[in-house]
CSV table of C-alpha atoms and ligand atoms in Angstrom, one decimal:
chain,number,residue,atom,x,y,z
C,1,MET,CA,-0.2,0.2,0.0
C,2,ARG,CA,1.6,4.0,-0.5
C,3,CYS,CA,0.4,7.0,1.1
C,4,LEU,CA,-2.5,8.6,-1.0
C,5,ASN,CA,-0.6,12.0,-0.2
C,6,CYS,CA,2.8,11.7,-0.7
C,7,GLY,CA,3.1,8.2,-2.7
C,8,ALA,CA,5.4,6.2,0.1
C,9,GLU,CA,5.9,2.8,0.9
C,10,ILE,CA,3.2,2.1,4.0
C,11,ASN,CA,4.6,0.1,6.8
C,12,ASN,CA,1.1,-1.5,7.4
C,13,ASN,CA,2.6,-3.3,11.0
C,14,LEU,CA,0.1,-3.3,14.1
C,15,LYS,CA,1.1,-3.0,16.9
C,16,ILE,CA,-0.2,-5.9,19.4
C,17,SER,CA,-2.8,-4.1,21.5
C,18,GLU,CA,-3.7,-2.2,18.1
C,19,MET,CA,-4.3,-5.8,17.6
C,20,PHE,CA,-6.9,-6.6,20.2
C,21,LEU,CA,-8.6,-3.4,20.4
C,22,PHE,CA,-9.5,-3.8,16.7
C,23,ARG,CA,-9.2,-7.0,16.2
C,24,THR,CA,-10.0,-7.1,12.3
C,25,LYS,CA,-7.1,-4.9,10.4
C,26,ILE,CA,-8.2,-1.3,9.6
C,27,PRO,CA,-6.7,0.2,5.8
C,28,ASN,CA,-4.3,2.4,6.7
C,29,TYR,CA,-3.4,5.1,3.6
C,30,ILE,CA,-1.6,7.4,4.8
C,31,CYS,CA,2.7,6.8,5.5
C,32,ASP,CA,4.2,7.3,9.2
C,33,LEU,CA,6.3,10.6,7.7
C,34,CYS,CA,3.3,12.3,6.4
C,35,ARG,CA,0.6,10.9,9.6
C,36,SER,CA,4.6,13.0,11.9
C,37,GLN,CA,3.0,16.1,10.9
C,38,LEU,CA,-0.4,15.5,11.8
C,39,GLU,CA,-1.1,17.2,16.1
C,40,PRO,CA,-3.9,14.8,17.4
C,41,LEU,CA,-6.3,16.7,19.7
C,42,GLU,CA,-6.2,13.8,22.0
C,43,GLY,CA,-4.7,14.8,25.3
C,44,GLN,CA,-4.4,19.0,24.6
C,45,ASN,CA,-5.6,20.8,27.0
C,46,ASN,CA,-9.1,21.2,25.2
C,47,CYS,CA,-12.1,23.4,25.5
C,48,PRO,CA,-14.0,21.0,26.7
C,49,ARG,CA,-17.2,21.7,24.4
C,50,CYS,CA,-15.6,22.5,21.0
C,51,CYS,CA,-12.0,20.3,20.8
C,52,LYS,CA,-9.9,24.0,20.4
C,53,PRO,CA,-6.2,23.1,21.3
C,54,ASN,CA,-4.3,24.6,24.3
C,55,ILE,CA,-7.0,26.6,25.9
C,56,GLY,CA,-7.9,24.5,29.2
C,57,THR,CA,-12.1,26.5,29.4
C,58,ILE,CA,-14.3,26.8,27.5
C,59,CYS,CA,-13.5,29.0,24.4
C,60,GLN,CA,-15.1,32.1,23.9
C,61,ASP,CA,-16.9,31.1,20.4
C,62,CYS,CA,-18.7,28.5,22.6
C,63,LEU,CA,-20.0,30.6,24.9
C,64,MET,CA,-21.1,33.0,22.3
C,65,TRP,CA,-22.7,30.1,20.9
C,66,GLU,CA,-24.2,29.0,24.1
C,67,LYS,CA,-26.0,32.7,23.9
C,68,LYS,CA,-27.0,32.8,20.8
C,69,TYR,CA,-28.4,29.9,20.2
C,70,GLN,CA,-28.6,28.2,23.8
C,71,ILE,CA,-26.3,25.3,22.0
C,72,ILE,CA,-24.4,23.7,24.6
C,73,ASN,CA,-21.7,23.0,22.1
C,74,CYS,CA,-20.5,18.9,22.0
C,75,HIS,CA,-18.1,18.4,19.6
C,76,GLN,CA,-15.3,16.4,18.8
C,77,ALA,CA,-12.1,16.6,16.2
C,78,LEU,CA,-8.9,14.7,15.8
C,79,PHE,CA,-6.2,16.8,14.4
C,80,GLU,CA,-5.5,20.4,14.6
C,81,TYR,CA,-5.8,22.7,11.8
C,82,ASN,CA,-1.8,23.5,11.1
C,83,GLN,CA,0.2,23.6,7.7
C,84,PHE,CA,-0.5,19.8,6.5
C,85,ILE,CA,-4.3,20.1,7.4
C,86,HIS,CA,-4.1,22.9,4.8
C,87,SER,CA,-2.3,21.3,2.0
C,88,TYR,CA,-4.5,18.4,2.3
C,89,PHE,CA,-7.6,20.1,2.0
C,90,LYS,CA,-6.3,22.6,-0.6
C,91,LEU,CA,-5.3,19.9,-2.7
C,92,TYR,CA,-8.5,17.6,-1.9
C,93,LYS,CA,-11.3,20.1,-1.7
C,94,ARG,CA,-10.1,23.2,-4.0
C,95,TYR,CA,-7.5,20.9,-6.5
C,96,GLY,CA,-10.6,18.2,-6.1
C,97,ASP,CA,-8.2,15.1,-6.5
C,98,VAL,CA,-11.1,12.7,-4.7
C,99,LEU,CA,-8.8,10.2,-3.7
C,100,LEU,CA,-7.4,11.7,-1.0
C,101,ALA,CA,-10.7,11.6,0.3
C,102,ARG,CA,-9.2,8.0,2.2
C,103,LEU,CA,-6.6,9.7,4.0
C,104,PHE,CA,-7.6,9.4,7.2
C,105,TYR,CA,-9.8,6.5,6.8
C,106,GLN,CA,-7.9,4.8,9.5
C,107,ASP,CA,-8.1,7.5,12.2
C,108,ILE,CA,-12.2,8.0,11.7
C,109,LYS,CA,-12.9,5.0,11.4
C,110,ARG,CA,-11.5,4.1,14.6
C,111,TRP,CA,-13.2,7.3,16.4
C,112,SER,CA,-16.0,5.6,14.5
C,113,LEU,CA,-15.4,2.0,16.5
C,114,LYS,CA,-15.6,4.2,19.4
C,115,HIS,CA,-18.6,6.4,19.8
C,116,SER,CA,-21.9,5.4,18.8
C,117,PHE,CA,-25.5,7.5,17.8
C,118,ASP,CA,-28.9,6.2,16.7
C,119,VAL,CA,-28.8,8.5,13.0
C,120,VAL,CA,-25.5,10.2,11.5
C,121,THR,CA,-25.9,13.2,8.7
C,122,TYR,CA,-23.4,15.5,7.4
C,123,ILE,CA,-22.8,18.7,6.1
C,124,PRO,CA,-23.4,18.5,2.4
C,125,ALA,CA,-22.3,20.8,-0.6
C,126,SER,CA,-24.0,23.7,-2.3
C,127,PRO,CA,-25.5,22.9,-5.1
C,128,SER,CA,-22.9,25.0,-6.8
C,129,HIS,CA,-20.1,23.6,-5.0
C,130,LEU,CA,-20.8,20.2,-5.9
C,131,GLN,CA,-21.3,20.8,-9.5
C,132,ALA,CA,-18.2,23.2,-9.7
C,133,ARG,CA,-16.0,20.3,-7.3
C,134,GLY,CA,-17.8,17.2,-8.9
C,135,PHE,CA,-17.7,15.3,-5.6
C,136,ASP,CA,-19.6,16.2,-2.1
C,137,PRO,CA,-15.9,16.0,0.1
C,138,VAL,CA,-17.5,15.9,3.3
C,139,TYR,CA,-19.9,12.5,1.9
C,140,GLU,CA,-16.7,11.3,0.6
C,141,LEU,CA,-14.5,11.9,3.5
C,142,TYR,CA,-17.0,9.3,5.9
C,143,LYS,CA,-19.3,7.6,3.4
C,144,ASP,CA,-17.8,4.4,4.0
C,145,ILE,CA,-17.2,4.4,7.7
C,146,PHE,CA,-20.6,5.8,8.8
C,147,ASN,CA,-24.5,4.5,7.3
C,148,LEU,CA,-24.9,8.7,6.3
C,149,LYS,CA,-28.5,10.1,6.4
C,150,LYS,CA,-28.3,13.3,3.9
C,151,LEU,CA,-31.1,15.6,5.8
C,152,LEU,CA,-30.2,18.9,5.1
C,153,VAL,CA,-29.9,21.2,1.9
C,154,LYS,CA,-27.4,24.1,2.0
C,155,ALA,CA,-28.6,27.1,-0.2
C,156,ASP,CA,-25.7,29.0,-2.3
C,157,ALA,CA,-24.1,31.6,-0.3
C,158,ASP,CA,-22.9,34.9,-1.3
C,159,LYS,CA,-19.6,34.1,-1.0
C,160,PRO,CA,-17.2,31.1,-0.1
C,161,GLN,CA,-16.6,30.5,3.2
C,162,ALA,CA,-13.0,30.4,2.4
C,163,GLN,CA,-12.9,34.4,1.6
C,164,LYS,CA,-14.5,35.4,4.3
C,165,ASN,CA,-13.4,37.4,6.9
C,166,ARG,CA,-14.1,36.0,10.7
C,167,LEU,CA,-16.5,38.2,11.3
C,168,GLU,CA,-18.2,37.7,8.6
C,169,ARG,CA,-17.7,34.1,8.5
C,170,LEU,CA,-19.3,34.2,11.9
C,171,GLN,CA,-22.4,36.2,11.5
C,172,THR,CA,-23.4,34.8,7.8
C,173,PRO,CA,-27.5,34.0,8.4
C,174,GLN,CA,-28.6,30.2,8.5
C,175,THR,CA,-28.1,28.7,5.1
C,176,PHE,CA,-29.4,25.2,6.2
C,177,TYR,CA,-32.9,24.1,5.4
C,178,PRO,CA,-34.0,20.1,6.4
C,179,LEU,CA,-35.1,18.0,4.2
C,180,PRO,CA,-38.4,15.9,4.5
C,181,GLU,CA,-36.9,13.1,5.7
C,182,LEU,CA,-35.9,14.4,8.9
C,183,GLU,CA,-39.4,14.1,9.8
C,184,GLN,CA,-39.5,10.5,10.3
C,185,ILE,CA,-36.6,10.4,12.3
C,186,GLN,CA,-37.7,9.6,15.9
C,187,ARG,CA,-36.8,12.9,18.6
C,188,ASN,CA,-35.2,10.5,21.5
C,189,GLN,CA,-32.9,9.4,18.6
C,190,SER,CA,-29.2,10.6,19.3
C,191,ILE,CA,-27.6,12.4,16.1
C,192,LEU,CA,-24.2,13.1,14.9
C,193,ILE,CA,-23.7,15.8,12.3
C,194,LEU,CA,-20.3,15.7,10.3
C,195,ASP,CA,-18.4,18.1,8.8
C,196,ASP,CA,-14.7,18.3,7.4
C,197,ILE,CA,-12.7,21.5,9.0
C,198,TYR,CA,-14.1,23.1,12.4
C,199,THR,CA,-13.1,27.0,11.8
C,200,THR,CA,-15.5,29.1,14.2
C,201,GLY,CA,-17.9,26.6,14.6
C,202,ARG,CA,-20.8,28.8,12.9
C,203,THR,CA,-21.5,25.7,9.6
C,204,LEU,CA,-21.8,22.8,12.8
C,205,MET,CA,-23.9,25.3,14.7
C,206,HIS,CA,-26.9,26.4,12.7
C,207,SER,CA,-26.8,23.0,11.4
C,208,HIS,CA,-26.9,21.8,15.1
C,209,ASP,CA,-29.9,24.9,15.7
C,210,ILE,CA,-32.0,23.0,12.6
C,211,PHE,CA,-32.1,19.8,15.0
C,212,LEU,CA,-32.5,21.7,18.5
C,213,ARG,CA,-35.6,23.3,16.5
C,214,ALA,CA,-37.3,20.5,15.0
C,215,GLY,CA,-37.3,19.0,18.8
C,216,PHE,CA,-34.0,17.1,18.5
C,217,SER,CA,-31.9,16.9,22.0
C,218,ASP,CA,-28.9,14.9,21.8
C,219,ILE,CA,-27.2,16.1,18.9
C,220,SER,CA,-23.0,15.7,18.8
C,221,THR,CA,-20.7,17.1,15.9
C,222,PHE,CA,-17.7,16.1,14.6
C,223,SER,CA,-14.8,17.5,11.9
C,224,LEU,CA,-12.0,15.8,10.9
C,225,SER,CA,-9.8,19.0,11.7
C,226,ARG,CA,-10.1,22.3,14.2
F,1,LIG,ZN1,3.1,10.0,3.0
F,2,LIG,ZN1,-14.9,25.9,22.4
């Protein structure tokens, strides 16, 4: 197996402890050198609500979401947003290398085995993005790991998130709408909403809000990067 990011040969030997924990071997698509450039969030002094690293208390953004939407943020993420993650998403999303969707397969799969939810949904691409890119990056990232249900639609925004500054991002109004399928889900079910990157939390908070308003109370969110 070769690393999807750099093409280097991957050493796939599992540690004994991993064999007991997971029993079956989880495919790995990233080499040790690329992996060494990642900064796992686990075990850092994170915000307990959103995993913002090295803060040790509830961060300002989470306090703001609580005040604005009465949302007690329950977010988990795997890796700190650093240069490696930045370059990864540039290749994956901007240049549309869909094969890179599996680079973090092993990490996401492991997380999924340790957590369970009744319903797993995701932040969909807007129609114009989907058309321009030819694939939905968040769906592709998680489709082989979770049983994904499409429950939200995203309206086309005035300008792409990447071109907005922090204040503009925070102030962007709600751009999601629930699909009729959402009505068929029992309100006592636990919901997990997936996204690729958590920056200000706005995207996930807006989608969280849709579920909250629909009457759900057990709502969690997850992103690859924070
Ligand atoms: Zn590599
Ligand atoms: Zn926070």
